[in-house]
Coordinates of C-alpha atoms and ligand atoms in Angstrom, one line a residue:
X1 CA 84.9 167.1 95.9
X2 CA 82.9 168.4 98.8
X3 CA 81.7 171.9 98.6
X4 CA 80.0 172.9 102.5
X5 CA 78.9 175.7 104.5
X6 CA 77.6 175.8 107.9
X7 CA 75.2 172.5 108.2
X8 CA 74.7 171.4 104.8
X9 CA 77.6 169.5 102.6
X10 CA 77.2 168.5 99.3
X11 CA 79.9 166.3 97.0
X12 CA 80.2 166.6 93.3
X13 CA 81.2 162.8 91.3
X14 CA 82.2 160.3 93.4
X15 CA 84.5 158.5 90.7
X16 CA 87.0 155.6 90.6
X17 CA 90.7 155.4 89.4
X18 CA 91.9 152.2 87.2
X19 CA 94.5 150.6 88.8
X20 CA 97.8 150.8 87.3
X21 CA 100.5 147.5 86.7
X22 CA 101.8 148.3 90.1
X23 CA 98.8 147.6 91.9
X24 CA 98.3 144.1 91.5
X25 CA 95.3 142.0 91.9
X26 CA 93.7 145.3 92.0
X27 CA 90.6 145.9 90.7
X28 CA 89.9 149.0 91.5
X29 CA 91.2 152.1 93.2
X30 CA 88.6 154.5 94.8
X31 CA 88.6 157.5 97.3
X32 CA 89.6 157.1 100.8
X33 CA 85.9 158.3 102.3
X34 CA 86.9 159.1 105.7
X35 CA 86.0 162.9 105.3
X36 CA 82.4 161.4 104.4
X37 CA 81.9 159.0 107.0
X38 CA 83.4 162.0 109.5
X39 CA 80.7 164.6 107.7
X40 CA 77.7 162.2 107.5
X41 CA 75.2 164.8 109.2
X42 CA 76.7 167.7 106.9
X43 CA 76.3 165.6 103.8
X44 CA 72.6 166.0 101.7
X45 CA 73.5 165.1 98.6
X46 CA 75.6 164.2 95.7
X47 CA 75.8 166.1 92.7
X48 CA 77.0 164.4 89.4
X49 CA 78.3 166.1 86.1
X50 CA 78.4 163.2 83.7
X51 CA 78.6 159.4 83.8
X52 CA 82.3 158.5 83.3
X53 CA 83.9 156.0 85.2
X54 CA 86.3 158.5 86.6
X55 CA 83.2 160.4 88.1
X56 CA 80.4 157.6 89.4
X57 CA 82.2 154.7 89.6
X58 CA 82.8 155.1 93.7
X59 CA 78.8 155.6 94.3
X60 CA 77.5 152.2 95.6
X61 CA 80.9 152.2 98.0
X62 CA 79.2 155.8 99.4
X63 CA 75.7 154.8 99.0
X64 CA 76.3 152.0 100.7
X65 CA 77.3 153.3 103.8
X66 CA 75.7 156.8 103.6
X67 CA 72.3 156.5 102.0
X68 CA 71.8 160.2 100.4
X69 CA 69.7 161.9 97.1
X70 CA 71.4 161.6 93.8
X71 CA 71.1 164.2 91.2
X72 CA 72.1 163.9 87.5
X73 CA 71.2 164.3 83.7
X74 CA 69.3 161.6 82.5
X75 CA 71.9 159.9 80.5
X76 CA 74.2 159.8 83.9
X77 CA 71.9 158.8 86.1
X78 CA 70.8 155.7 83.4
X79 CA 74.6 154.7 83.8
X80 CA 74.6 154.6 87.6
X81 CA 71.2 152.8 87.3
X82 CA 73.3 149.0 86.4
X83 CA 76.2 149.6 89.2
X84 CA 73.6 150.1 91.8
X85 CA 71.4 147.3 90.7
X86 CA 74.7 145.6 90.8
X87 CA 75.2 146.3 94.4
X88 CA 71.8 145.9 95.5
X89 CA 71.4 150.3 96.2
X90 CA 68.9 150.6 93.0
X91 CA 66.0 150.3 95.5
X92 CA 67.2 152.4 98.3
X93 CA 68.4 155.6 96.6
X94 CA 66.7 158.2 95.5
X95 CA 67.9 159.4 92.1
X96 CA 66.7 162.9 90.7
X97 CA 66.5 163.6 86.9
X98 CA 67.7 167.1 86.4
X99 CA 68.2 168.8 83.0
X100 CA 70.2 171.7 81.8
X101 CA 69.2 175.2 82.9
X102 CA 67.4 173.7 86.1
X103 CA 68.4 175.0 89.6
X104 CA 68.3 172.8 92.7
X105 CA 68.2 174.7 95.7
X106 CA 70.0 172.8 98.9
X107 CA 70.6 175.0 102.0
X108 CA 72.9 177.9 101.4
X109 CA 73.3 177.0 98.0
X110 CA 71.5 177.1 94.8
X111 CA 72.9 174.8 92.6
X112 CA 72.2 175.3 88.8
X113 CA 73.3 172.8 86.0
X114 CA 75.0 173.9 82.5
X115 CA 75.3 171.9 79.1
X116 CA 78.9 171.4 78.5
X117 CA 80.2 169.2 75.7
X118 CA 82.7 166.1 76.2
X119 CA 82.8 162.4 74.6
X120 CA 79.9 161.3 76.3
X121 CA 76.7 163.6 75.9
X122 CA 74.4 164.4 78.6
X123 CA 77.6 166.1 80.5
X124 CA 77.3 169.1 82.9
X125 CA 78.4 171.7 84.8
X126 CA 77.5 173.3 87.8
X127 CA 76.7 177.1 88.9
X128 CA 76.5 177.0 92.4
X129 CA 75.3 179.8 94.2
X130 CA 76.8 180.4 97.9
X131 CA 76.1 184.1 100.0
X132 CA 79.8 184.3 99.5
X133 CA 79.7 184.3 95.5
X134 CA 78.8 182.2 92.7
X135 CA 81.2 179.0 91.9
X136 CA 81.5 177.1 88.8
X137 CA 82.3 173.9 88.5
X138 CA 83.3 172.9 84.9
X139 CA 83.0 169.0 85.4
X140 CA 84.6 167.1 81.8
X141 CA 84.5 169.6 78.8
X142 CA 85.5 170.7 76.1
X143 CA 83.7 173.1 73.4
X144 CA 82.2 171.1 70.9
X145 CA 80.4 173.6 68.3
X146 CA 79.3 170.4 66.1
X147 CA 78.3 167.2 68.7
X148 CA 77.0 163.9 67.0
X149 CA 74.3 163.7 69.8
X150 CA 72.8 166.8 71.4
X151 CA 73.5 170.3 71.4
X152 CA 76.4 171.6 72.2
X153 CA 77.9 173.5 75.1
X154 CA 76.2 176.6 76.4
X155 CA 78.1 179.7 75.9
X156 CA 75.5 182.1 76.3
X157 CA 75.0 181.1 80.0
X158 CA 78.7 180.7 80.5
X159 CA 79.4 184.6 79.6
X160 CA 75.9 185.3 81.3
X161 CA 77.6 184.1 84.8
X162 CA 80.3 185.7 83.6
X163 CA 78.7 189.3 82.8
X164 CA 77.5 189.3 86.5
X165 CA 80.4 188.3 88.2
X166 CA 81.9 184.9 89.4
X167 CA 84.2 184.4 92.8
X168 CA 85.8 180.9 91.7
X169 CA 86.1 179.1 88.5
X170 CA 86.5 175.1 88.9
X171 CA 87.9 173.9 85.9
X172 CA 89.2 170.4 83.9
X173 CA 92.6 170.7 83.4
X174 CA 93.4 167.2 81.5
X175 CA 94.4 168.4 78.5
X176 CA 96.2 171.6 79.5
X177 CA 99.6 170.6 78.1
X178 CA 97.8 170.3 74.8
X179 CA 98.0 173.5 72.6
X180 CA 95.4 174.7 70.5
X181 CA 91.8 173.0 70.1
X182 CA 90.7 169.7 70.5
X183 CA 88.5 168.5 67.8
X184 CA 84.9 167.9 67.2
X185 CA 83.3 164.6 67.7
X186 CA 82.0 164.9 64.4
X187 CA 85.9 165.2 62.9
X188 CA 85.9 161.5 63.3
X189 CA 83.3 161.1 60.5
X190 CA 85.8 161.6 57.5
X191 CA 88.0 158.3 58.6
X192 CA 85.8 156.5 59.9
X193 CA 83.3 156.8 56.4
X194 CA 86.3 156.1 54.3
X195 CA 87.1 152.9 56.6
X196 CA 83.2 151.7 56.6
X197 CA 82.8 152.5 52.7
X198 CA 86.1 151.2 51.2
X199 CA 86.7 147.9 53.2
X200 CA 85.5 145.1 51.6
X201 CA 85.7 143.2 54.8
X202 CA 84.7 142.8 58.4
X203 CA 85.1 146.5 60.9
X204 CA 85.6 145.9 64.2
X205 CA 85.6 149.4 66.5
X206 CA 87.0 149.3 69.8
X207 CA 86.1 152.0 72.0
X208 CA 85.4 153.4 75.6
X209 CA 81.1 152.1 75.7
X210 CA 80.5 155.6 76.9
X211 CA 81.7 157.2 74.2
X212 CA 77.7 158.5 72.6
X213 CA 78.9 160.6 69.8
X214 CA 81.8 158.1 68.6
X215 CA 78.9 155.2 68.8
X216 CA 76.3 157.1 67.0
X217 CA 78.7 157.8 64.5
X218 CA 79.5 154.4 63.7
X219 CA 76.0 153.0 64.2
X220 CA 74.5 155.9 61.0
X221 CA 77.9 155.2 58.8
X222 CA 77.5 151.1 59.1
X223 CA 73.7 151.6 58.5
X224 CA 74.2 154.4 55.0
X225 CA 76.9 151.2 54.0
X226 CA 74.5 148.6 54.7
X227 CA 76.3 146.8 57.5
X228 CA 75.2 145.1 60.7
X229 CA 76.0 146.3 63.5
X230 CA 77.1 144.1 66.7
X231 CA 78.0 145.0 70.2
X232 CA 80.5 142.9 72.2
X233 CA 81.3 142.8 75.4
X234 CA 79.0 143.6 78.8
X235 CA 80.0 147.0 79.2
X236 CA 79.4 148.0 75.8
X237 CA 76.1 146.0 75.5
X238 CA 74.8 147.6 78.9
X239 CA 76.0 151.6 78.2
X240 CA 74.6 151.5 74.6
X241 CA 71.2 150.4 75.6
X242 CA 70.9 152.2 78.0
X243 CA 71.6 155.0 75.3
X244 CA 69.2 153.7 72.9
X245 CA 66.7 153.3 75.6
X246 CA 67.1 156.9 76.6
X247 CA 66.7 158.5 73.5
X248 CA 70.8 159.3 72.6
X249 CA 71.4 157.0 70.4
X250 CA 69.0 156.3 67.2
X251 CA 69.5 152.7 65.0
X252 CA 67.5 152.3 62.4
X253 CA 65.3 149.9 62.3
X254 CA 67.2 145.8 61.6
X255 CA 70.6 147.3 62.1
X256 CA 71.6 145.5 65.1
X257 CA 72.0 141.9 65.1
X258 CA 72.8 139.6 68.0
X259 CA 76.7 138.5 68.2
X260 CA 75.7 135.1 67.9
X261 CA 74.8 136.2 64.2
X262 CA 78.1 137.0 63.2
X263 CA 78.8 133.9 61.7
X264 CA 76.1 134.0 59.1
X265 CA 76.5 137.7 58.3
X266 CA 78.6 138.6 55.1
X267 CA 81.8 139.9 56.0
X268 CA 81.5 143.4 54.0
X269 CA 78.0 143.8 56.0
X270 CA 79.2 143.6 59.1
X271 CA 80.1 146.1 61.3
X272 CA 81.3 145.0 64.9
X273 CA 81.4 147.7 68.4
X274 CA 82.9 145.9 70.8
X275 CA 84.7 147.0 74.4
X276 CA 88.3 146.5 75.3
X277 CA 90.2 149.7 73.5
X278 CA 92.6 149.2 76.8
X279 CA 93.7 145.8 76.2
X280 CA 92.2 144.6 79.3
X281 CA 92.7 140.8 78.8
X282 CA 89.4 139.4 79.5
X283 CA 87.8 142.1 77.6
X284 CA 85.9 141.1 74.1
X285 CA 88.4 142.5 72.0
X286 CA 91.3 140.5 73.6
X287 CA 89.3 137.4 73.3
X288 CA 88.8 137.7 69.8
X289 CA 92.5 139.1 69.1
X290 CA 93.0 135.3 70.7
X291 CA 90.7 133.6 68.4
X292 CA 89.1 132.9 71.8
X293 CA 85.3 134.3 71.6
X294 CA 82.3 132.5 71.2
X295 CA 80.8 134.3 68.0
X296 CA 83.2 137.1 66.6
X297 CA 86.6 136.1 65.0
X298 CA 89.0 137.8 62.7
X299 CA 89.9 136.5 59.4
X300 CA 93.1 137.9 57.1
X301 CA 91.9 141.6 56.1
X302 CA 89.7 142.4 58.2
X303 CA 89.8 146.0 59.9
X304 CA 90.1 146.5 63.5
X305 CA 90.2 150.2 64.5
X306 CA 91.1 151.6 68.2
X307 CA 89.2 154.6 68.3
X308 CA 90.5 155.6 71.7
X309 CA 93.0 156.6 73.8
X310 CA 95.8 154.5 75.6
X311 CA 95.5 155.3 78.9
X312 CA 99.1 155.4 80.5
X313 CA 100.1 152.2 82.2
X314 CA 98.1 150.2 79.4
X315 CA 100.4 150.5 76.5
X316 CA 101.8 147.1 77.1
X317 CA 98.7 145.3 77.4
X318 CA 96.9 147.2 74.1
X319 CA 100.3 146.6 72.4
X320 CA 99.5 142.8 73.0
X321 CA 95.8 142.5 71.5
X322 CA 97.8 144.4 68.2
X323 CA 100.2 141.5 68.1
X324 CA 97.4 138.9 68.0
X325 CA 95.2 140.9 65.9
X326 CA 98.1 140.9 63.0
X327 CA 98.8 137.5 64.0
X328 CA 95.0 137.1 62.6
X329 CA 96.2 139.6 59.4
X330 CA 93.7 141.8 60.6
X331 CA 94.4 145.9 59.4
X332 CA 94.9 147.8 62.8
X333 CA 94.3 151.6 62.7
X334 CA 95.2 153.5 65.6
X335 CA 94.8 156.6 66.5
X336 CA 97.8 157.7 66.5
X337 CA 97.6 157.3 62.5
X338 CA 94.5 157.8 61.7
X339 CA 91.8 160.7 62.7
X340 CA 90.0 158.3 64.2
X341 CA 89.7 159.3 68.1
X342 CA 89.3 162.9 69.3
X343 CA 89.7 163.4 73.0
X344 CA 87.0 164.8 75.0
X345 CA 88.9 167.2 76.8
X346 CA 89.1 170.9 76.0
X347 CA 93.0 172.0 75.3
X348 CA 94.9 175.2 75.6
X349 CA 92.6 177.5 73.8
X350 CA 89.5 176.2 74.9
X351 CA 90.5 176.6 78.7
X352 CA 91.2 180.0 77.9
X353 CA 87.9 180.8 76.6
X354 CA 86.0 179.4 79.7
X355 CA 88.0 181.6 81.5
X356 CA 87.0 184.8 79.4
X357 CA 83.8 183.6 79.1
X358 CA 83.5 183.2 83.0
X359 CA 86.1 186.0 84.3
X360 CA 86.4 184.5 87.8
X361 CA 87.8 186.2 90.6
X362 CA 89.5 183.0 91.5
X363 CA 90.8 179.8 89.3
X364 CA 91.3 176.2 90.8
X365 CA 92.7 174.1 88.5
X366 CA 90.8 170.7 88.5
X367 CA 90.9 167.1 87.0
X368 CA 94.2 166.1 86.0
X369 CA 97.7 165.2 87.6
X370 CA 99.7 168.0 88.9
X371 CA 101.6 168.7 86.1
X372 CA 98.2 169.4 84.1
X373 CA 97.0 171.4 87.2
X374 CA 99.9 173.6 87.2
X375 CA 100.0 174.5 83.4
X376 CA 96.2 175.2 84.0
X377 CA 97.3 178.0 86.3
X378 CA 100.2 179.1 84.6
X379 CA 97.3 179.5 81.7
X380 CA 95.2 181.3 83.9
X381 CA 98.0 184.0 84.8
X382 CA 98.8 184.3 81.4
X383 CA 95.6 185.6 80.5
X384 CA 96.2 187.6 83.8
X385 CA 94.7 186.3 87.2
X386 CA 97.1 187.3 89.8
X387 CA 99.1 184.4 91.4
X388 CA 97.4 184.6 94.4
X389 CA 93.9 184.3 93.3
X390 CA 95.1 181.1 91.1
X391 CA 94.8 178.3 94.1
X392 CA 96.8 175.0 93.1
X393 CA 95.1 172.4 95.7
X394 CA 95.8 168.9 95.7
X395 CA 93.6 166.0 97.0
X396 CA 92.8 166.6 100.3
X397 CA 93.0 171.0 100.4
X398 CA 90.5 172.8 102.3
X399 CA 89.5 176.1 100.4
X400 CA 88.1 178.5 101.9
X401 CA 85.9 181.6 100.6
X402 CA 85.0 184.0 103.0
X403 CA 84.9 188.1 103.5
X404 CA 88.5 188.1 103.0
X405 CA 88.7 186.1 100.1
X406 CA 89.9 182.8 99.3
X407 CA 92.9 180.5 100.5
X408 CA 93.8 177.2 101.0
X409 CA 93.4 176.6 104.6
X410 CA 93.6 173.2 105.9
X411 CA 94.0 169.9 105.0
X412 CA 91.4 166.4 105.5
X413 CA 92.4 162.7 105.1
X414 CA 92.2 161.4 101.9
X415 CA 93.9 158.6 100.0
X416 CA 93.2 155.5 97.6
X417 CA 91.5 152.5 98.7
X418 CA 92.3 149.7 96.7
X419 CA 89.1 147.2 95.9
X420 CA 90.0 143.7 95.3
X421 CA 87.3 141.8 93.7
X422 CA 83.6 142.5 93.3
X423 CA 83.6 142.5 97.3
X424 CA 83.8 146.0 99.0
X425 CA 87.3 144.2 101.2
X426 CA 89.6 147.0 101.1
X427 CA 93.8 145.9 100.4
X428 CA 95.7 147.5 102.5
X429 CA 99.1 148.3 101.3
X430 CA 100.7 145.5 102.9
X431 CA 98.7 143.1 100.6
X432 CA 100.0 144.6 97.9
X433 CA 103.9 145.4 98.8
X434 CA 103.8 141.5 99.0
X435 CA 101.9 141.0 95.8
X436 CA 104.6 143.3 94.1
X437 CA 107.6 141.1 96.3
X438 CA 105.9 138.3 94.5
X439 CA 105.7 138.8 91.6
X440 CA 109.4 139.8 91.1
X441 CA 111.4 137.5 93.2
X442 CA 108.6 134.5 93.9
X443 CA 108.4 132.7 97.4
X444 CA 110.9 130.1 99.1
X445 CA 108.8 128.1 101.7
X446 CA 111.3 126.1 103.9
X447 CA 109.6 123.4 105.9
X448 CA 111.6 122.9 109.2
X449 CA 110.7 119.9 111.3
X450 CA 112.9 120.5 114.9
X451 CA 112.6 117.9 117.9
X452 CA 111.4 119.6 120.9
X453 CA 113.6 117.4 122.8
X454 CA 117.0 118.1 121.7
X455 CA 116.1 121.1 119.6
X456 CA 117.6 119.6 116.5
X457 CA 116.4 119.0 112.9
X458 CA 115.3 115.8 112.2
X459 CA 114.8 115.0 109.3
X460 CA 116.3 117.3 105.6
X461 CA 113.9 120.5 105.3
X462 CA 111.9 120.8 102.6
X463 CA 112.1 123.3 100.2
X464 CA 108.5 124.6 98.5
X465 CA 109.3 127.4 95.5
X466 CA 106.7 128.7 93.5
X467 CA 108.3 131.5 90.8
X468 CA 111.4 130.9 92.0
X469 CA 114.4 129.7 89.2
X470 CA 115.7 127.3 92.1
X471 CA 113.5 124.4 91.6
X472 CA 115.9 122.9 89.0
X473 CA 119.0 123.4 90.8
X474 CA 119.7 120.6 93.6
X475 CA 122.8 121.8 94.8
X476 CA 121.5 125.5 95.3
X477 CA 118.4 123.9 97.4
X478 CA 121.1 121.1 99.5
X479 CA 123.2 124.4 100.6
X480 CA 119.7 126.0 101.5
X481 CA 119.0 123.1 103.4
X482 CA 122.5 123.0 105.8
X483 CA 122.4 126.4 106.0
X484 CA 119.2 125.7 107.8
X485 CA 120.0 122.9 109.7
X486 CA 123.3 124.9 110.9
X487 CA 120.9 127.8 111.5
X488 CA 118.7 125.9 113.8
X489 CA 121.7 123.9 115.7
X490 CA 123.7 126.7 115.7
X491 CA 120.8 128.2 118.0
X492 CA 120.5 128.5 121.9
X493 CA 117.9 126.3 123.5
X494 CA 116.0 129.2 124.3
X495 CA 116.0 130.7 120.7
X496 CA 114.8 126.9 119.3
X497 CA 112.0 126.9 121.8
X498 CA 110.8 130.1 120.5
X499 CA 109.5 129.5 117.2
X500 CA 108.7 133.0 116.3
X501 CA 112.0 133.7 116.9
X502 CA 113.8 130.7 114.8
X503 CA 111.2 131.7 112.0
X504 CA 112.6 135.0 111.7
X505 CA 116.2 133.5 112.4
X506 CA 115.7 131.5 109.3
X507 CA 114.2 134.3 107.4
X508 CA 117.4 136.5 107.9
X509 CA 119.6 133.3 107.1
X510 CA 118.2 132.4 103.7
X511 CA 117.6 136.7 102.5
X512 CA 121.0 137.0 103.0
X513 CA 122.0 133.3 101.2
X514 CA 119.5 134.2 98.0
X515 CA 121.0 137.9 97.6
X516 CA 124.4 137.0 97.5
X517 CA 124.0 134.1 95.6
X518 CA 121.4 135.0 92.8
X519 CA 120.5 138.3 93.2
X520 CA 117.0 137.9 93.6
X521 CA 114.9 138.6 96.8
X522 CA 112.2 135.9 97.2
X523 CA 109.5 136.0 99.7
X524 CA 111.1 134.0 102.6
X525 CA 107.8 132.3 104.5
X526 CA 109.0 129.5 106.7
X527 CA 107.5 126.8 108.4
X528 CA 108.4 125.0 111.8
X529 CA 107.4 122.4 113.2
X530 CA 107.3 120.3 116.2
X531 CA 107.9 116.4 116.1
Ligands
ZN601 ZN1 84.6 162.4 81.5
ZN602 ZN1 86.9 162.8 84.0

């Protein structure tokens, strides 16, 4: 989001979406940053609420390009810290610390930052003053009145801002389908004690590496049980040092061991955090579900809980690691059974409070799909903001705020960008309309060899498939092969000598030949040449 007025333009997060099954051979999805690159002048600074994925993962693909100040908690900033070391920025940027109840004054504005409370801790939100009225942007929240780590979210400033008046009230809409309240981190404690305490075996806890309060939690209950604690995978390793490091996470002295200690440590003693609640396959939970790591393993009995969510579009590959784990006999608890994961998200009645706590003159549902933005604003005029002061915006909507109010009014470019390795190479969606032709019909790669002389095939075309059933079946690939050859011959001199032509000639031939006969569209890519 960029927020501007007159000369100065600031943007608040600058996060990444996770590619879904569709996208394949994508790694990741971020913003389409033409609106940036069209502003660069305008633009003094970014503005980050917490350090989620979904919020800084884009900022070395800005920073990159557009070298401006960064301002953050501490914890946030400490998690950008590795991806721009990563992409060479952690020299050339300047990051600035900034704590709750500060104010950062930038132009126009006067931007002020607000504890909130989410799954990771350090999280904000911003008060930003503009001469038009004061906005506030929730970022993540949810109202936590007992966080493992830190304190939790400021109501008294909240209503304060709300006592003297707000114009427009930005605010996380994920969980507004959910009714009621979402619980407190510390509700995880009961299951996960009685887990810790009762098995007489090895706990494994998969969970998202950012998630403080779940970590801590684990980290005290293995250490009051006497167990180890080991961290797997690089994510998790990186995050929860950088956690320890900072102060937000305390282990007691000896309770961390080094994975490749695992073998030696007793299994009722041993307590393993490890990455890969998602099922991502080369994650450290998938290569132990696959017997495949080089220090943790499962044995019968052992516990592995997922103390997350499934994020859409990963069922299927989290539904995998479960099969291996009970292939191992491992226990799985999910949460979905057991009070193990609470989101991070406020629901229903927590969105209504930050709306009577901050009485805005205007709401803008944010964060979330449009079906969670729009029972956000039906929220919102239940608890009676006209519908014309509730502004449902999608990517891409100019608001305005001026004398006359507020209105959407305009629209800039924006759009995913798909990122295809660790490179910053963009796919354009042609890349991937062939990756998805691929991967369901295969490719057919007919090698034509026509004299240039008499324009005819000499000698039987060769046929390459890769996922393509036809390899085994000759006569299928013989009538491929004449219907070439009568393709070709069947052909005006002029359309042989034109090879682009003949390709596409081919192409046609053999689409129509494979649909009729099996139903299935290969990619058709073929190959002429001259002898
Ligand atoms: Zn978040
Ligand atoms: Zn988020």
């Amino acid at each position: 989001m960029a927020i501007g007025m007159g000369d100065t333009c600031f943007i608040v997060d600058v996060g990444v979406m996770f590619p879904d099954s569709e996208l394949l051979g994508v790694d990741l999805v971020i913003p389409d940053m033409s609106y940036v690159w069209k502003n660069k002048e305008r633009i003094k600074a970014i503005f980050l609420t917490h350090g989620h994925e979904d919020h800084i993962g884009a900022l070395p693909y800005l920073l990159a390009k557009l070298q401006v100040p960064v301002y953050g908690s501490r914890l946030t900033l400490g998690m950008c810290r590795h991806r721009l070391e990563e992409h060479k920025l952690a020299g050339s940027t300047e990051l600035n610390t900034v704590a709750p109840g500060e104010t950062q004054t930038l132009g126009p504005f006067k931007i002020n930052f607000i504890r909130v409370s989410h799954s990771l801790a350090d999280s904000m939100a911003l008060a930003i003053d503009t001469p038009h009225g004061r906005i506030i942007h929730t970022g993540d929240f949810k109202f936590d009145q007992s966080p493992v780590v830190g304190e939790p979210i400021d109501m008294h400033r909240l209503a304060a801002y709300g006592e003297q008046g707000v114009l427009a009230l930005l605010s996380d809409s994920t969980n507004a389908e959910v009714a009621g309240h979402t619980g407190s981190e510390k509700d995880v404690t009961h299951a996960f004690e009685e887990i810790i305490s009762r098995t007489p075996f090895r706990v494994f806890i998969a969970c998202f590496t950012s998630s403080t309060h779940r970590i801590q939690l684990a980290i005290q209950l293995a250490a009051k049980y006497g167990r180890k604690v080991a961290l797997l995978g690089r994510s998790m390793n990186q995050n929860v040092r950088t956690a320890i490091d900072l102060g937000y996470i305390h282990v007691p002295e000896g309770v961390l061991i080094r994975p490749a200690e695992i073998p030696k440590t007793p299994r009722d003693k041993l307590l393993v955090l490890t990455a890969g609640s998602q099922g991502e396959p080369f994650s450290a939970l998938s290569q132990v579900a696959i017997n495949n790591h080089k220090h943790a393993f499962i044995e019968p009995e052992d516990t592995v809980v997922l103390s997350a969510r499934v994020i859409p579009g990963n069922g299927r590959a989290v539904s995998r690691v479960i099969n291996h784990l009970y292939r191992r006999e491992a226990n799985v608890i999910l949460s979905s059974e057991a009070a193990v994961h609470v989101s991070g998200h406020g629901s229903a009645e927590e969105l209504k409070l930050m709306l009577n706590l901050v009485r805005p003159r205007y709401f803008v549902p944010i964060h979330g799909e449009w079906r969670q933005l729009v029972s956000h604003a039906r929220i919102a005029k239940g608890l009676g903001i006209p519908s014309e002061r509730v502004l449902l915006a999608e990517d891409g909507d100019v608001i305005t705020f001026d004398a006359e109010g507020g209105r959407i009014a305009g629209k800039e470019q924006t759009g995913r960008v798909f990122v295809d390795g660790s490179e910053l190479g963009d796919v354009g969606d042609i890349v991937l309309r062939d990756r998805q032709h691929l991967s369901e019909g295969g490719i057919v790669i007919p090698v034509v060899s026509i004299n240039k002389q008499d324009g005819r095939v000499e000698t039987p075309p060769e046929i390459i498939t890769r996922g393509f059933f036809a390899g085994e079946d000759d006569e299928l690939l013989d009538e491929v092969r004449d219907l070439i050859v009568s393709t070709v011959e069947g052909s005006s001199a002029e359309e042989v000598a034109d090879w682009g032509l003949i390709r596409e000639k081919i192409q046609t031939e053999l689409r129509r030949f494979f649909r009729k006969r099996t139903q299935r569209r290969p990619m058709i890519l073929p190959v002429v040449m001259e002898s």
